[in-house]
PDB file of C-alpha atoms in Angstrom:
ATOM      1  CA  UNK M  27      49.527   0.965 111.069  1.00 41.00           C
ATOM      2  CA  UNK M  28      47.811  -2.208 112.340  1.00 44.00           C
ATOM      3  CA  UNK M  29      47.169  -4.966 109.825  1.00 41.00           C
ATOM      4  CA  UNK M  30      43.349  -4.682 109.794  1.00 49.00           C
ATOM      5  CA  UNK M  31      43.336  -0.877 109.863  1.00 55.00           C
ATOM      6  CA  UNK M  32      43.105   1.176 106.720  1.00 56.00           C
ATOM      7  CA  UNK M  33      43.314   4.892 106.267  1.00 57.00           C
ATOM      8  CA  UNK M  34      42.333   7.462 103.712  1.00 62.00           C
ATOM      9  CA  UNK M  35      40.413   6.237 100.690  1.00 59.00           C
ATOM     10  CA  UNK M  36      40.260   2.648 101.951  1.00 60.00           C
ATOM     11  CA  UNK M  37      38.952   3.337 105.466  1.00 65.00           C
ATOM     12  CA  UNK M  38      35.545   1.666 105.481  1.00 62.00           C
ATOM     13  CA  UNK M  39      34.595   3.159 108.843  1.00 67.00           C
ATOM     14  CA  UNK M  40      35.205   6.683 107.524  1.00 72.00           C
ATOM     15  CA  UNK M  41      33.027   5.963 104.479  1.00 68.00           C
ATOM     16  CA  UNK M  42      30.213   4.707 106.723  1.00 66.00           C
ATOM     17  CA  UNK M  43      30.554   7.740 109.011  1.00 71.00           C
ATOM     18  CA  UNK M  44      30.415  10.090 106.017  1.00 72.00           C
ATOM     19  CA  UNK M  45      27.436   8.210 104.574  1.00 68.00           C
ATOM     20  CA  UNK M  46      25.652   8.256 107.938  1.00 68.00           C
ATOM     21  CA  UNK M  47      26.182  11.984 108.330  1.00 70.00           C
ATOM     22  CA  UNK M  48      24.396  12.734 105.065  1.00 66.00           C
ATOM     23  CA  UNK M  49      21.882   9.875 104.987  1.00 66.00           C
ATOM     24  CA  UNK M  50      20.250   9.794 108.412  1.00 72.00           C
ATOM     25  CA  UNK M  51      16.661   9.965 107.141  1.00 76.00           C
ATOM     26  CA  UNK M  52      15.166   6.477 106.570  1.00 80.00           C
ATOM     27  CA  UNK M  53      13.373   7.533 103.378  1.00 82.00           C
ATOM     28  CA  UNK M  54      16.603   9.059 102.052  1.00 77.00           C
ATOM     29  CA  UNK M  55      18.459   5.798 102.814  1.00 75.00           C
ATOM     30  CA  UNK M  56      15.787   3.723 101.045  1.00 80.00           C
ATOM     31  CA  UNK M  57      15.888   5.983  97.991  1.00 79.00           C
ATOM     32  CA  UNK M  58      19.682   5.753  97.935  1.00 76.00           C
ATOM     33  CA  UNK M  59      19.670   1.947  98.198  1.00 76.00           C
ATOM     34  CA  UNK M  60      17.021   1.593  95.487  1.00 83.00           C
ATOM     35  CA  UNK M  61      18.468   3.990  92.929  1.00 84.00           C
ATOM     36  CA  UNK M  62      22.267   3.750  93.127  1.00 85.00           C
ATOM     37  CA  UNK M  63      22.435   0.518  91.113  1.00 86.00           C
ATOM     38  CA  UNK M  64      20.035   1.636  88.352  1.00 88.00           C
ATOM     39  CA  UNK M  65      22.057   4.845  87.968  1.00 89.00           C
ATOM     40  CA  UNK M  66      25.274   2.805  87.782  1.00 91.00           C
ATOM     41  CA  UNK M  67      23.592   0.495  85.246  1.00 92.00           C
ATOM     42  CA  UNK M  68      22.529   3.437  83.071  1.00 90.00           C
ATOM     43  CA  UNK M  69      26.035   4.920  83.178  1.00 91.00           C
ATOM     44  CA  UNK M  70      27.465   1.577  82.014  1.00 93.00           C
ATOM     45  CA  UNK M  71      24.766   1.472  79.339  1.00 92.00           C
ATOM     46  CA  UNK M  72      26.182   4.601  77.711  1.00 92.00           C
ATOM     47  CA  UNK M  73      29.807   3.661  78.385  1.00 92.00           C
ATOM     48  CA  UNK M  74      29.201   0.506  76.337  1.00 90.00           C
ATOM     49  CA  UNK M  75      29.618   2.690  73.257  1.00 90.00           C
ATOM     50  CA  UNK M  76      32.965   4.176  74.371  1.00 86.00           C
ATOM     51  CA  UNK M  77      35.728   1.823  73.193  1.00 81.00           C
ATOM     52  CA  UNK M  78      38.957   1.190  75.041  1.00 75.00           C
ATOM     53  CA  UNK M  79      42.108   2.698  73.551  1.00 73.00           C
ATOM     54  CA  UNK M  80      43.726   0.437  70.931  1.00 70.00           C
ATOM     55  CA  UNK M  81      46.618  -0.460  73.216  1.00 63.00           C
ATOM     56  CA  UNK M  82      44.407  -2.951  75.067  1.00 64.00           C
ATOM     57  CA  UNK M  83      43.412  -4.835  71.857  1.00 71.00           C
ATOM     58  CA  UNK M  84      41.214  -7.443  73.597  1.00 69.00           C
ATOM     59  CA  UNK M  85      38.870  -9.799  71.755  1.00 74.00           C
ATOM     60  CA  UNK M  86      35.159  -9.418  72.521  1.00 74.00           C
ATOM     61  CA  UNK M  87      33.449 -12.168  74.491  1.00 73.00           C
ATOM     62  CA  UNK M  88      30.657 -13.663  72.377  1.00 74.00           C
ATOM     63  CA  UNK M  89      28.082 -16.235  73.518  1.00 69.00           C
ATOM     64  CA  UNK M  90      24.428 -17.195  73.330  1.00 73.00           C
ATOM     65  CA  UNK M  91      22.158 -16.678  76.329  1.00 67.00           C
ATOM     66  CA  UNK M  92      18.448 -17.497  76.383  1.00 72.00           C
ATOM     67  CA  UNK M  93      18.356 -17.732  72.592  1.00 76.00           C
ATOM     68  CA  UNK M  94      19.947 -14.285  72.260  1.00 72.00           C
ATOM     69  CA  UNK M  95      23.397 -13.634  70.891  1.00 71.00           C
ATOM     70  CA  UNK M  96      25.398 -11.597  73.418  1.00 70.00           C
ATOM     71  CA  UNK M  97      28.629  -9.721  72.805  1.00 73.00           C
ATOM     72  CA  UNK M  98      30.503  -8.444  75.849  1.00 79.00           C
ATOM     73  CA  UNK M  99      32.662  -5.626  74.585  1.00 79.00           C
ATOM     74  CA  UNK M 100      35.777  -4.674  76.529  1.00 84.00           C
ATOM     75  CA  UNK M 101      34.991  -0.970  76.766  1.00 87.00           C
ATOM     76  CA  UNK M 102      35.218   1.933  79.187  1.00 90.00           C
ATOM     77  CA  UNK M 103      32.138   0.577  80.984  1.00 91.00           C
ATOM     78  CA  UNK M 104      34.095  -2.577  81.768  1.00 91.00           C
ATOM     79  CA  UNK M 105      36.981  -0.499  83.147  1.00 92.00           C
ATOM     80  CA  UNK M 106      34.625   1.524  85.351  1.00 94.00           C
ATOM     81  CA  UNK M 107      32.921  -1.627  86.662  1.00 95.00           C
ATOM     82  CA  UNK M 108      36.315  -3.231  87.281  1.00 94.00           C
ATOM     83  CA  UNK M 109      37.648  -0.191  89.150  1.00 94.00           C
ATOM     84  CA  UNK M 110      34.559   0.010  91.356  1.00 93.00           C
ATOM     85  CA  UNK M 111      34.741  -3.752  91.994  1.00 95.00           C
ATOM     86  CA  UNK M 112      38.372  -3.580  93.070  1.00 94.00           C
ATOM     87  CA  UNK M 113      37.641  -0.531  95.236  1.00 89.00           C
ATOM     88  CA  UNK M 114      34.700  -2.218  96.988  1.00 87.00           C
ATOM     89  CA  UNK M 115      36.642  -5.442  97.610  1.00 89.00           C
ATOM     90  CA  UNK M 116      39.576  -3.447  98.987  1.00 87.00           C
ATOM     91  CA  UNK M 117      37.212  -1.733 101.451  1.00 82.00           C
ATOM     92  CA  UNK M 118      35.757  -4.955 102.811  1.00 80.00           C
ATOM     93  CA  UNK M 119      36.123  -8.487 101.492  1.00 85.00           C
ATOM     94  CA  UNK M 120      32.598  -9.774 102.243  1.00 84.00           C
ATOM     95  CA  UNK M 121      30.462  -6.728 101.499  1.00 80.00           C
ATOM     96  CA  UNK M 122      32.863  -5.627  98.762  1.00 84.00           C
ATOM     97  CA  UNK M 123      32.579  -8.996  97.041  1.00 90.00           C
ATOM     98  CA  UNK M 124      28.805  -8.588  96.898  1.00 89.00           C
ATOM     99  CA  UNK M 125      29.197  -5.071  95.507  1.00 89.00           C
ATOM    100  CA  UNK M 126      31.784  -6.347  92.998  1.00 93.00           C
ATOM    101  CA  UNK M 127      29.336  -9.042  91.894  1.00 95.00           C
ATOM    102  CA  UNK M 128      26.643  -6.389  91.453  1.00 93.00           C
ATOM    103  CA  UNK M 129      29.086  -4.266  89.420  1.00 94.00           C
ATOM    104  CA  UNK M 130      29.845  -7.248  87.175  1.00 94.00           C
ATOM    105  CA  UNK M 131      26.142  -8.048  86.760  1.00 94.00           C
ATOM    106  CA  UNK M 132      25.430  -4.406  85.901  1.00 93.00           C
ATOM    107  CA  UNK M 133      28.189  -4.488  83.271  1.00 93.00           C
ATOM    108  CA  UNK M 134      26.926  -7.750  81.759  1.00 91.00           C
ATOM    109  CA  UNK M 135      23.297  -6.599  81.845  1.00 89.00           C
ATOM    110  CA  UNK M 136      24.054  -3.174  80.436  1.00 90.00           C
ATOM    111  CA  UNK M 137      26.178  -4.727  77.686  1.00 89.00           C
ATOM    112  CA  UNK M 138      23.314  -7.006  76.719  1.00 86.00           C
ATOM    113  CA  UNK M 139      20.752  -4.187  76.748  1.00 87.00           C
ATOM    114  CA  UNK M 140      23.039  -1.757  74.883  1.00 89.00           C
ATOM    115  CA  UNK M 141      23.834  -4.291  72.174  1.00 85.00           C
ATOM    116  CA  UNK M 142      20.112  -4.871  71.667  1.00 84.00           C
ATOM    117  CA  UNK M 143      19.050  -1.200  71.752  1.00 86.00           C
ATOM    118  CA  UNK M 144      21.846   0.610  69.967  1.00 86.00           C
ATOM    119  CA  UNK M 145      23.179   4.037  70.920  1.00 86.00           C
ATOM    120  CA  UNK M 146      20.066   6.076  70.138  1.00 86.00           C
ATOM    121  CA  UNK M 147      17.642   4.063  72.277  1.00 85.00           C
ATOM    122  CA  UNK M 148      20.248   3.429  74.990  1.00 86.00           C
ATOM    123  CA  UNK M 149      20.722   7.176  75.287  1.00 87.00           C
ATOM    124  CA  UNK M 150      16.950   7.621  75.733  1.00 85.00           C
ATOM    125  CA  UNK M 151      16.865   4.951  78.457  1.00 81.00           C
ATOM    126  CA  UNK M 152      19.776   6.693  80.177  1.00 80.00           C
ATOM    127  CA  UNK M 153      17.907   9.998  80.089  1.00 79.00           C
ATOM    128  CA  UNK M 154      14.780   8.430  81.598  1.00 78.00           C
ATOM    129  CA  UNK M 155      16.796   6.908  84.455  1.00 73.00           C
ATOM    130  CA  UNK M 156      18.602  10.221  84.964  1.00 66.00           C
ATOM    131  CA  UNK M 157      15.366  12.157  85.330  1.00 64.00           C
ATOM    132  CA  UNK M 158      13.778   9.732  87.826  1.00 58.00           C
TER     133      UNK M 158
END
């Protein structure tokens, strides 16, 4: 296998070909681009409330941002965002780094929103995003 070539799950060209086969309509592409990140955000919003197993035992990250107290909880949402980030970067360094940054921003944003809303309201927000 050549150095720059990847196969299977990490073959970026295959992912683009698959995406192109199912998303050839310009309106469909625009809808996909606009709504993938909000859906990911809403999934992380709910995963904020699912703790990591005790074997990880990591301290929460606490800080103040714009006069609001923020707690970043190491939870399943963090693991999902991390896995997607690593996957995107492994596909392509430049584009994957942007996607990884967006994953991290979604995790941070969803953590902030979830900590402010609580489970009940976060679940309602998730349902609204899911129905749109």
